[in-house]
């Protein structure tokens, strides 16, 4: 016996009850393949005057995948046809997996979208030219999008770190620690992971996960 | 309150104490990149009469990585230079990640090594010829190798399913469920995962994980 006191036991039970309450609501999975966001200025260098064209809407309101793609080049290799997610942003940003990073020969940090300090440099090739971007590549930090009504239902604050159980009933069930809660009225409820994470947990788009 | 009784609370505490005791001992991580095992008969078709040559020893006693590689071909694509792990086996077996499976266009099951019923078909190309193997490709089930002394120290039985916490202090900590305990006097203590899993948890070879 390790001599856990009744106070510690009570805290364990209380935490368990909170997580049981939250875990009642399933959250759909959205798997992010490698993609990029771009500034209008960089777009003009890579693609010229004509703007991006819509390939398909994505679940998050206001965002859409474009027909246009770039190739990116690192010290060790190149990855072709990385798709643009529009609209334009204030900073150009390449979101790749750690598997992709090994192909390119770069070591990007794990970051929330838009947090580009210390991001890895890459050369980006478009049909009209290329650019070298110093703080370009990140590996996206897994996160859950909530709109304010969802956040209230789950009892979640924006910025909170969540634990998410994934792949229940599959061959690779796991618990993801440190899943960032992001709350905005621009968001639809969704758990975002990259391909390394979805493959490791045996997830596909539209599967459900649970906060624990 | 969900009305958890004192019996349920006692069980939670007891389980926690068992896991705290086991979690004291760190287990080194071994990341398996894609590789294959081969029968002597298949070897002769692909490589001819001369046997495989050693590239380097691996941690598990009696196994070694060979200099020789094959290319494999699925309905959607091809992967080059998959390395042989010797010695010869009774069945030819290709161990790939789910990321690799998507490139090849096949859907292999998650399996323990040697369990090839329902494995995915692949064409295997060697320097002297090629073979089509019906039950060839699996995605390795993550597992922990114990020698009998380690197993006793951890209080583990072979075949038990373990929970393993990985990536503590890193940006992608997680808990892997359903990690198969394998016990043999041929084994060195090691937690085996594939590249999807190590990338998802931000692990590198020689990092340590803990049973929880």
CSV table of C-alpha atoms in Angstrom, one decimal:
chain,number,residue,atom,x,y,z
A,1,UNK,CA,0.0,0.0,0.0
A,2,UNK,CA,1.2,3.5,-0.9
A,3,UNK,CA,-1.0,5.0,1.8
A,4,UNK,CA,-3.3,7.2,-0.4
A,5,UNK,CA,-5.4,9.2,2.0
A,6,UNK,CA,-9.1,9.8,1.7
A,7,UNK,CA,-8.5,13.3,0.4
A,8,UNK,CA,-6.5,12.0,-2.5
A,9,UNK,CA,-9.1,9.4,-3.2
A,10,UNK,CA,-11.8,12.0,-3.1
A,11,UNK,CA,-10.0,14.2,-5.6
A,12,UNK,CA,-9.5,11.2,-7.9
A,13,UNK,CA,-13.2,10.4,-7.8
A,14,UNK,CA,-14.2,14.1,-8.3
A,15,UNK,CA,-11.9,14.4,-11.4
A,16,UNK,CA,-13.4,11.2,-12.7
A,17,UNK,CA,-16.9,12.5,-12.3
A,18,UNK,CA,-16.0,15.7,-14.2
A,19,UNK,CA,-14.5,13.8,-17.0
A,20,UNK,CA,-17.4,11.3,-17.1
A,21,UNK,CA,-19.8,14.3,-17.5
A,22,UNK,CA,-17.7,15.8,-20.3
A,23,UNK,CA,-17.2,12.5,-22.1
A,24,UNK,CA,-20.9,12.1,-22.8
A,25,UNK,CA,-20.7,14.4,-25.8
A,26,UNK,CA,-18.9,12.9,-28.8
A,27,UNK,CA,-16.6,15.2,-30.9
A,28,UNK,CA,-16.1,14.5,-34.6
A,29,UNK,CA,-12.5,14.1,-35.9
A,30,UNK,CA,-11.1,16.3,-38.7
A,31,UNK,CA,-7.7,15.1,-40.1
A,32,UNK,CA,-5.5,17.8,-41.5
A,33,UNK,CA,-3.3,16.7,-44.3
A,34,UNK,CA,-0.3,19.0,-45.0
A,35,UNK,CA,-1.5,22.4,-46.3
A,36,UNK,CA,-0.5,26.0,-46.3
A,37,UNK,CA,-1.8,29.5,-45.7
A,38,UNK,CA,-0.5,32.5,-47.6
A,39,UNK,CA,-0.3,36.3,-47.6
A,40,UNK,CA,-1.6,38.2,-50.5
A,41,UNK,CA,1.9,39.5,-51.2
A,42,UNK,CA,3.4,36.0,-51.3
A,43,UNK,CA,0.5,34.8,-53.4
A,44,UNK,CA,1.3,37.4,-56.1
A,45,UNK,CA,4.9,36.2,-56.3
A,46,UNK,CA,4.0,32.6,-56.6
A,47,UNK,CA,0.8,32.7,-58.6
A,48,UNK,CA,0.5,36.2,-60.2
A,49,UNK,CA,-2.5,38.5,-60.2
A,50,UNK,CA,-5.4,36.1,-60.4
A,51,UNK,CA,-6.7,35.0,-57.0
A,52,UNK,CA,-7.2,31.5,-55.6
A,53,UNK,CA,-10.1,29.4,-56.8
A,54,UNK,CA,-12.3,27.2,-54.6
A,55,UNK,CA,-11.8,23.4,-54.6
A,56,UNK,CA,-14.1,22.6,-51.7
A,57,UNK,CA,-15.5,24.1,-48.5
A,58,UNK,CA,-14.2,22.7,-45.2
A,59,UNK,CA,-16.1,22.3,-42.0
A,60,UNK,CA,-14.7,25.4,-40.3
A,61,UNK,CA,-16.9,28.4,-41.4
A,62,UNK,CA,-15.2,30.8,-43.8
A,63,UNK,CA,-12.3,28.5,-44.7
A,64,UNK,CA,-12.0,26.7,-48.0
A,65,UNK,CA,-9.5,24.5,-49.7
A,66,UNK,CA,-8.2,26.0,-53.0
A,67,UNK,CA,-7.4,24.3,-56.3
A,68,UNK,CA,-3.9,25.8,-56.2
A,69,UNK,CA,-0.9,24.0,-54.7
A,70,UNK,CA,2.8,24.6,-54.2
A,71,UNK,CA,5.9,22.5,-53.9
A,72,UNK,CA,8.1,23.0,-50.9
A,73,UNK,CA,11.8,22.3,-50.7
A,74,UNK,CA,14.0,21.7,-47.6
A,75,UNK,CA,17.7,20.8,-47.2
A,76,UNK,CA,17.0,17.0,-47.7
A,77,UNK,CA,14.0,16.8,-50.0
A,78,UNK,CA,11.0,18.2,-51.7
A,79,UNK,CA,7.2,17.6,-51.2
A,80,UNK,CA,4.9,18.3,-54.2
A,81,UNK,CA,1.4,19.6,-54.4
A,82,UNK,CA,0.7,21.0,-50.9
A,83,UNK,CA,-2.8,22.5,-51.0
A,84,UNK,CA,-3.7,26.1,-50.1
A,85,UNK,CA,-6.3,26.7,-47.5
A,86,UNK,CA,-7.8,30.2,-48.1
A,87,UNK,CA,-8.6,33.0,-47.4
A,88,UNK,CA,-5.3,35.1,-47.3
A,89,UNK,CA,-3.6,35.5,-43.9
A,90,UNK,CA,-1.2,38.0,-42.3
A,91,UNK,CA,1.6,35.4,-42.4
A,92,UNK,CA,2.5,32.5,-44.7
A,93,UNK,CA,2.5,29.2,-42.9
A,94,UNK,CA,3.1,25.6,-44.0
A,95,UNK,CA,1.5,22.9,-41.8
A,96,UNK,CA,3.2,19.5,-42.2
A,97,UNK,CA,3.5,16.3,-40.2
A,98,UNK,CA,6.7,15.1,-38.5
A,99,UNK,CA,6.9,12.4,-41.2
A,100,UNK,CA,6.9,15.2,-43.9
A,101,UNK,CA,9.5,17.1,-41.9
A,102,UNK,CA,11.9,14.1,-42.0
A,103,UNK,CA,11.5,14.0,-45.8
A,104,UNK,CA,12.3,17.7,-46.1
A,105,UNK,CA,15.2,17.5,-43.5
A,106,UNK,CA,13.8,20.2,-41.2
A,107,UNK,CA,12.8,20.3,-37.5
A,108,UNK,CA,9.7,22.4,-37.2
A,109,UNK,CA,8.2,23.0,-33.7
A,110,UNK,CA,4.8,21.9,-32.6
A,111,UNK,CA,2.7,25.1,-32.6
A,112,UNK,CA,-0.8,26.5,-32.6
A,113,UNK,CA,-1.8,28.0,-35.9
A,114,UNK,CA,-0.3,31.5,-36.4
A,115,UNK,CA,2.4,31.1,-33.8
A,116,UNK,CA,5.4,31.2,-36.1
A,117,UNK,CA,8.3,32.2,-33.9
A,118,UNK,CA,11.0,29.6,-34.4
A,119,UNK,CA,9.1,27.9,-37.3
A,120,UNK,CA,11.4,26.1,-39.8
A,121,UNK,CA,12.6,27.7,-43.0
A,122,UNK,CA,11.5,26.4,-46.4
A,123,UNK,CA,11.6,27.4,-50.1
A,124,UNK,CA,8.2,27.5,-51.6
A,125,UNK,CA,7.7,27.0,-55.4
A,126,UNK,CA,4.7,28.3,-57.3
A,127,UNK,CA,4.0,28.4,-61.0
A,128,UNK,CA,5.3,32.0,-61.4
A,129,UNK,CA,8.2,32.0,-59.0
A,130,UNK,CA,9.6,30.9,-55.6
A,131,UNK,CA,10.1,32.5,-52.2
A,132,UNK,CA,12.3,31.6,-49.2
A,133,UNK,CA,10.4,31.9,-46.0
A,134,UNK,CA,12.4,32.0,-42.8
A,135,UNK,CA,9.6,31.1,-40.3
A,136,UNK,CA,7.5,29.0,-42.5
A,137,UNK,CA,6.9,25.4,-41.3
A,138,UNK,CA,5.1,24.2,-38.1
A,139,UNK,CA,3.7,20.9,-37.0
A,140,UNK,CA,0.2,21.8,-35.8
A,141,UNK,CA,-0.6,21.3,-32.2
A,142,UNK,CA,-3.6,19.1,-31.9
A,143,UNK,CA,-6.7,21.1,-30.8
A,144,UNK,CA,-10.4,21.0,-30.4
A,145,UNK,CA,-12.6,23.7,-32.0
A,146,UNK,CA,-15.6,24.8,-30.0
A,147,UNK,CA,-18.2,27.5,-30.7
A,148,UNK,CA,-19.2,29.3,-27.5
A,149,UNK,CA,-22.4,27.2,-27.2
A,150,UNK,CA,-20.4,23.9,-27.4
A,151,UNK,CA,-17.8,25.3,-24.9
A,152,UNK,CA,-20.6,26.0,-22.4
A,153,UNK,CA,-22.1,22.5,-22.9
A,154,UNK,CA,-18.7,20.9,-22.2
A,155,UNK,CA,-17.8,23.4,-19.4
A,156,UNK,CA,-14.6,24.3,-21.4
A,157,UNK,CA,-12.6,27.6,-21.4
A,158,UNK,CA,-10.6,28.6,-24.4
A,159,UNK,CA,-6.9,27.9,-23.9
A,160,UNK,CA,-7.6,24.9,-21.6
A,161,UNK,CA,-5.5,21.8,-22.2
A,162,UNK,CA,-7.8,18.7,-22.7
A,163,UNK,CA,-7.3,15.0,-22.7
A,164,UNK,CA,-9.0,13.2,-25.5
A,165,UNK,CA,-9.6,9.5,-25.8
A,166,UNK,CA,-9.6,8.3,-29.5
A,167,UNK,CA,-10.0,5.1,-31.4
A,168,UNK,CA,-12.2,3.3,-28.9
A,169,UNK,CA,-13.0,-0.1,-30.2
A,170,UNK,CA,-10.2,0.1,-32.8
A,171,UNK,CA,-6.9,-1.6,-32.7
A,172,UNK,CA,-5.0,1.5,-31.6
A,173,UNK,CA,-7.0,3.2,-28.9
A,174,UNK,CA,-5.1,6.1,-27.2
A,175,UNK,CA,-5.4,9.1,-25.0
A,176,UNK,CA,-4.0,12.3,-26.4
A,177,UNK,CA,-2.7,14.7,-23.7
A,178,UNK,CA,-2.3,18.4,-24.2
A,179,UNK,CA,-5.1,19.0,-26.7
A,180,UNK,CA,-5.6,22.8,-26.9
A,181,UNK,CA,-9.2,24.0,-26.5
A,182,UNK,CA,-9.9,26.9,-29.0
A,183,UNK,CA,-13.2,28.7,-28.7
A,184,UNK,CA,-14.6,31.1,-31.3
A,185,UNK,CA,-18.0,31.8,-32.9
A,186,UNK,CA,-16.2,31.1,-36.2
A,187,UNK,CA,-15.6,27.5,-35.2
A,188,UNK,CA,-17.5,24.2,-35.7
A,189,UNK,CA,-17.1,21.5,-33.1
A,190,UNK,CA,-14.1,19.3,-34.3
A,191,UNK,CA,-11.0,17.6,-33.0
A,192,UNK,CA,-8.1,18.4,-35.3
A,193,UNK,CA,-5.1,16.1,-35.6
A,194,UNK,CA,-2.5,15.5,-38.3
A,195,UNK,CA,-1.9,12.3,-40.3
A,196,UNK,CA,0.7,11.0,-38.0
A,197,UNK,CA,-1.7,11.2,-35.1
A,198,UNK,CA,-4.7,9.8,-37.0
A,199,UNK,CA,-2.7,6.9,-38.3
A,200,UNK,CA,-1.3,6.2,-34.8
A,201,UNK,CA,-4.8,6.1,-33.3
A,202,UNK,CA,-6.4,4.4,-36.4
A,203,UNK,CA,-8.8,7.3,-37.0
A,204,UNK,CA,-10.6,8.5,-40.1
A,205,UNK,CA,-12.5,11.7,-40.8
A,206,UNK,CA,-15.9,11.7,-39.0
A,207,UNK,CA,-14.9,9.2,-36.3
A,208,UNK,CA,-15.8,10.4,-32.8
A,209,UNK,CA,-13.5,11.1,-29.9
A,210,UNK,CA,-14.3,11.9,-26.2
A,211,UNK,CA,-12.8,14.3,-23.7
A,212,UNK,CA,-11.8,12.3,-20.6
B,1,UNK,CA,-22.6,13.5,-8.0
B,2,UNK,CA,-22.8,10.2,-9.9
B,3,UNK,CA,-22.9,8.2,-6.7
B,4,UNK,CA,-19.6,6.3,-7.0
B,5,UNK,CA,-19.7,3.9,-4.1
B,6,UNK,CA,-16.8,3.2,-1.8
B,7,UNK,CA,-16.1,-0.1,-3.5
B,8,UNK,CA,-15.7,1.6,-6.9
B,9,UNK,CA,-13.4,4.3,-5.3
B,10,UNK,CA,-11.4,1.5,-3.6
B,11,UNK,CA,-10.9,-0.2,-7.0
B,12,UNK,CA,-9.7,3.0,-8.6
B,13,UNK,CA,-7.2,3.5,-5.8
B,14,UNK,CA,-6.0,-0.1,-6.0
B,15,UNK,CA,-5.5,0.1,-9.8
B,16,UNK,CA,-3.7,3.4,-9.4
B,17,UNK,CA,-1.3,1.8,-6.8
B,18,UNK,CA,-0.5,-1.1,-9.2
B,19,UNK,CA,0.2,1.3,-12.0
B,20,UNK,CA,2.3,3.6,-9.8
B,21,UNK,CA,4.4,0.6,-8.8
B,22,UNK,CA,4.9,-0.5,-12.4
B,23,UNK,CA,5.6,3.0,-13.6
B,24,UNK,CA,8.8,3.3,-11.6
B,25,UNK,CA,10.8,1.4,-14.2
B,26,UNK,CA,11.5,3.2,-17.4
B,27,UNK,CA,11.4,1.3,-20.7
B,28,UNK,CA,13.5,2.4,-23.7
B,29,UNK,CA,11.7,3.1,-27.0
B,30,UNK,CA,12.6,1.3,-30.2
B,31,UNK,CA,11.1,2.7,-33.4
B,32,UNK,CA,10.5,0.3,-36.2
B,33,UNK,CA,10.8,1.7,-39.6
B,34,UNK,CA,9.2,-0.3,-42.4
B,35,UNK,CA,11.1,-3.6,-42.9
B,36,UNK,CA,10.5,-7.2,-44.0
B,37,UNK,CA,11.2,-10.7,-43.0
B,38,UNK,CA,11.6,-13.5,-45.6
B,39,UNK,CA,11.6,-17.2,-46.1
B,40,UNK,CA,14.7,-18.8,-47.5
B,41,UNK,CA,12.7,-19.9,-50.6
B,42,UNK,CA,11.5,-16.4,-51.3
B,43,UNK,CA,15.0,-15.1,-50.7
B,44,UNK,CA,16.4,-17.3,-53.5
B,45,UNK,CA,13.8,-16.1,-56.0
B,46,UNK,CA,14.5,-12.4,-55.2
B,47,UNK,CA,18.2,-12.5,-54.4
B,48,UNK,CA,19.7,-15.8,-55.7
B,49,UNK,CA,22.0,-18.2,-54.0
B,50,UNK,CA,24.2,-15.9,-51.8
B,51,UNK,CA,22.7,-15.2,-48.4
B,52,UNK,CA,22.0,-11.9,-46.7
B,53,UNK,CA,24.8,-9.8,-45.3
B,54,UNK,CA,24.8,-7.9,-42.0
B,55,UNK,CA,24.3,-4.1,-42.0
B,56,UNK,CA,24.0,-3.8,-38.2
B,57,UNK,CA,22.9,-5.6,-35.1
B,58,UNK,CA,19.7,-4.6,-33.5
B,59,UNK,CA,18.9,-4.5,-29.8
B,60,UNK,CA,16.8,-7.8,-29.8
B,61,UNK,CA,19.3,-10.7,-29.5
B,62,UNK,CA,19.8,-12.8,-32.6
B,63,UNK,CA,18.2,-10.3,-35.0
B,64,UNK,CA,20.1,-8.1,-37.4
B,65,UNK,CA,19.4,-5.6,-40.2
B,66,UNK,CA,20.7,-6.7,-43.5
B,67,UNK,CA,22.3,-4.7,-46.3
B,68,UNK,CA,19.7,-6.0,-48.7
B,69,UNK,CA,16.5,-4.3,-49.5
B,70,UNK,CA,13.4,-4.8,-51.7
B,71,UNK,CA,10.9,-2.6,-53.5
B,72,UNK,CA,7.2,-3.3,-52.8
B,73,UNK,CA,4.3,-2.6,-55.1
B,74,UNK,CA,0.6,-2.2,-54.3
B,75,UNK,CA,-2.4,-1.1,-56.5
B,76,UNK,CA,-1.7,2.6,-55.9
B,77,UNK,CA,2.0,3.0,-55.6
B,78,UNK,CA,5.5,1.7,-54.8
B,79,UNK,CA,7.9,2.0,-51.9
B,80,UNK,CA,11.6,1.5,-52.5
B,81,UNK,CA,14.4,0.1,-50.4
B,82,UNK,CA,12.6,-1.7,-47.6
B,83,UNK,CA,15.2,-3.3,-45.5
B,84,UNK,CA,15.5,-7.0,-44.5
B,85,UNK,CA,15.6,-8.0,-40.9
B,86,UNK,CA,17.3,-11.4,-40.7
B,87,UNK,CA,17.5,-14.3,-40.0
B,88,UNK,CA,15.1,-16.2,-42.3
B,89,UNK,CA,11.5,-16.9,-41.1
B,90,UNK,CA,8.8,-19.5,-41.9
B,91,UNK,CA,6.6,-16.8,-43.5
B,92,UNK,CA,7.5,-13.7,-45.5
B,93,UNK,CA,6.2,-10.6,-43.8
B,94,UNK,CA,6.3,-6.9,-44.7
B,95,UNK,CA,5.8,-4.5,-41.8
B,96,UNK,CA,4.8,-1.0,-42.8
B,97,UNK,CA,3.0,2.0,-41.3
B,98,UNK,CA,-0.5,3.1,-42.1
B,99,UNK,CA,1.1,6.1,-43.9
B,100,UNK,CA,3.0,3.6,-46.1
B,101,UNK,CA,-0.2,1.6,-46.6
B,102,UNK,CA,-2.0,4.7,-48.0
B,103,UNK,CA,0.9,5.2,-50.5
B,104,UNK,CA,0.7,1.6,-51.7
B,105,UNK,CA,-3.2,1.6,-51.7
B,106,UNK,CA,-3.6,-1.4,-49.4
B,107,UNK,CA,-5.4,-1.8,-46.1
B,108,UNK,CA,-3.3,-4.1,-43.9
B,109,UNK,CA,-4.6,-5.2,-40.5
B,110,UNK,CA,-2.9,-4.3,-37.2
B,111,UNK,CA,-1.2,-7.5,-36.1
B,112,UNK,CA,1.4,-9.1,-33.9
B,113,UNK,CA,4.4,-10.3,-35.8
B,114,UNK,CA,3.9,-13.7,-37.5
B,115,UNK,CA,0.0,-13.4,-37.4
B,116,UNK,CA,-0.6,-13.1,-41.1
B,117,UNK,CA,-4.2,-14.3,-41.6
B,118,UNK,CA,-5.9,-11.5,-43.5
B,119,UNK,CA,-2.6,-9.6,-44.2
B,120,UNK,CA,-2.6,-7.5,-47.4
B,121,UNK,CA,-1.2,-8.7,-50.7
B,122,UNK,CA,1.8,-7.1,-52.2
B,123,UNK,CA,4.3,-7.6,-55.1
B,124,UNK,CA,7.9,-7.8,-53.9
B,125,UNK,CA,10.7,-6.9,-56.2
B,126,UNK,CA,14.3,-8.0,-55.7
B,127,UNK,CA,17.4,-7.8,-57.9
B,128,UNK,CA,16.8,-11.3,-59.4
B,129,UNK,CA,13.0,-11.4,-59.7
B,130,UNK,CA,9.7,-10.7,-58.1
B,131,UNK,CA,7.0,-12.5,-56.1
B,132,UNK,CA,3.4,-11.9,-55.4
B,133,UNK,CA,2.6,-12.6,-51.8
B,134,UNK,CA,-1.0,-12.9,-50.8
B,135,UNK,CA,-0.8,-12.5,-47.0
B,136,UNK,CA,2.2,-10.2,-46.9
B,137,UNK,CA,1.7,-6.8,-45.3
B,138,UNK,CA,0.8,-6.0,-41.7
B,139,UNK,CA,0.9,-2.9,-39.5
B,140,UNK,CA,2.7,-4.1,-36.4
B,141,UNK,CA,0.8,-4.0,-33.2
B,142,UNK,CA,2.7,-1.9,-30.7
B,143,UNK,CA,4.2,-4.1,-28.0
B,144,UNK,CA,6.7,-4.3,-25.1
B,145,UNK,CA,9.5,-6.9,-25.1
B,146,UNK,CA,10.4,-8.3,-21.7
B,147,UNK,CA,12.8,-11.0,-20.8
B,148,UNK,CA,11.5,-13.2,-17.9
B,149,UNK,CA,13.5,-11.2,-15.3
B,150,UNK,CA,12.1,-7.9,-16.5
B,151,UNK,CA,8.6,-9.4,-16.6
B,152,UNK,CA,8.9,-10.5,-13.0
B,153,UNK,CA,10.2,-7.1,-11.9
B,154,UNK,CA,7.2,-5.4,-13.6
B,155,UNK,CA,4.7,-8.1,-12.5
B,156,UNK,CA,3.7,-8.7,-16.1
B,157,UNK,CA,2.4,-11.8,-17.8
B,158,UNK,CA,3.1,-12.5,-21.5
B,159,UNK,CA,0.0,-11.7,-23.6
B,160,UNK,CA,-1.2,-9.0,-21.2
B,161,UNK,CA,-2.4,-5.7,-22.7
B,162,UNK,CA,-0.6,-2.7,-21.1
B,163,UNK,CA,-1.1,1.0,-21.1
B,164,UNK,CA,2.0,3.0,-21.8
B,165,UNK,CA,2.6,6.7,-21.2
B,166,UNK,CA,4.9,8.3,-23.7
B,167,UNK,CA,6.4,11.7,-24.5
B,168,UNK,CA,6.2,13.1,-21.0
B,169,UNK,CA,7.6,16.6,-21.0
B,170,UNK,CA,7.3,16.8,-24.8
B,171,UNK,CA,4.7,18.6,-26.9
B,172,UNK,CA,2.7,15.5,-27.7
B,173,UNK,CA,2.4,13.4,-24.6
B,174,UNK,CA,0.0,10.5,-24.9
B,175,UNK,CA,-1.1,7.2,-23.4
B,176,UNK,CA,-1.0,4.2,-25.7
B,177,UNK,CA,-3.7,1.6,-24.9
B,178,UNK,CA,-3.5,-2.0,-25.9
B,179,UNK,CA,0.2,-2.5,-25.9
B,180,UNK,CA,0.9,-6.2,-26.1
B,181,UNK,CA,3.3,-7.7,-23.5
B,182,UNK,CA,5.6,-10.2,-25.1
B,183,UNK,CA,7.9,-12.2,-22.8
B,184,UNK,CA,10.8,-14.4,-24.0
B,185,UNK,CA,14.4,-15.1,-22.9
B,186,UNK,CA,15.3,-14.0,-26.5
B,187,UNK,CA,14.1,-10.4,-25.8
B,188,UNK,CA,15.6,-7.2,-24.4
B,189,UNK,CA,13.4,-4.7,-22.6
B,190,UNK,CA,12.0,-2.4,-25.3
B,191,UNK,CA,8.8,-0.7,-26.3
B,192,UNK,CA,8.2,-1.1,-30.0
B,193,UNK,CA,6.2,1.4,-32.0
B,194,UNK,CA,6.1,2.3,-35.7
B,195,UNK,CA,6.9,5.7,-37.2
B,196,UNK,CA,3.3,7.0,-37.2
B,197,UNK,CA,3.2,6.3,-33.5
B,198,UNK,CA,6.6,7.7,-32.6
B,199,UNK,CA,5.9,10.9,-34.6
B,200,UNK,CA,2.4,11.3,-33.0
B,201,UNK,CA,4.0,11.1,-29.6
B,202,UNK,CA,7.2,13.0,-30.5
B,203,UNK,CA,9.4,10.1,-29.6
B,204,UNK,CA,12.9,9.2,-30.7
B,205,UNK,CA,14.9,6.0,-30.2
B,206,UNK,CA,16.2,5.6,-26.7
B,207,UNK,CA,13.5,7.9,-25.1
B,208,UNK,CA,11.9,6.3,-22.1
B,209,UNK,CA,8.2,5.4,-21.6
B,210,UNK,CA,6.4,4.2,-18.5
B,211,UNK,CA,3.6,1.6,-18.0
B,212,UNK,CA,0.7,3.3,-16.3
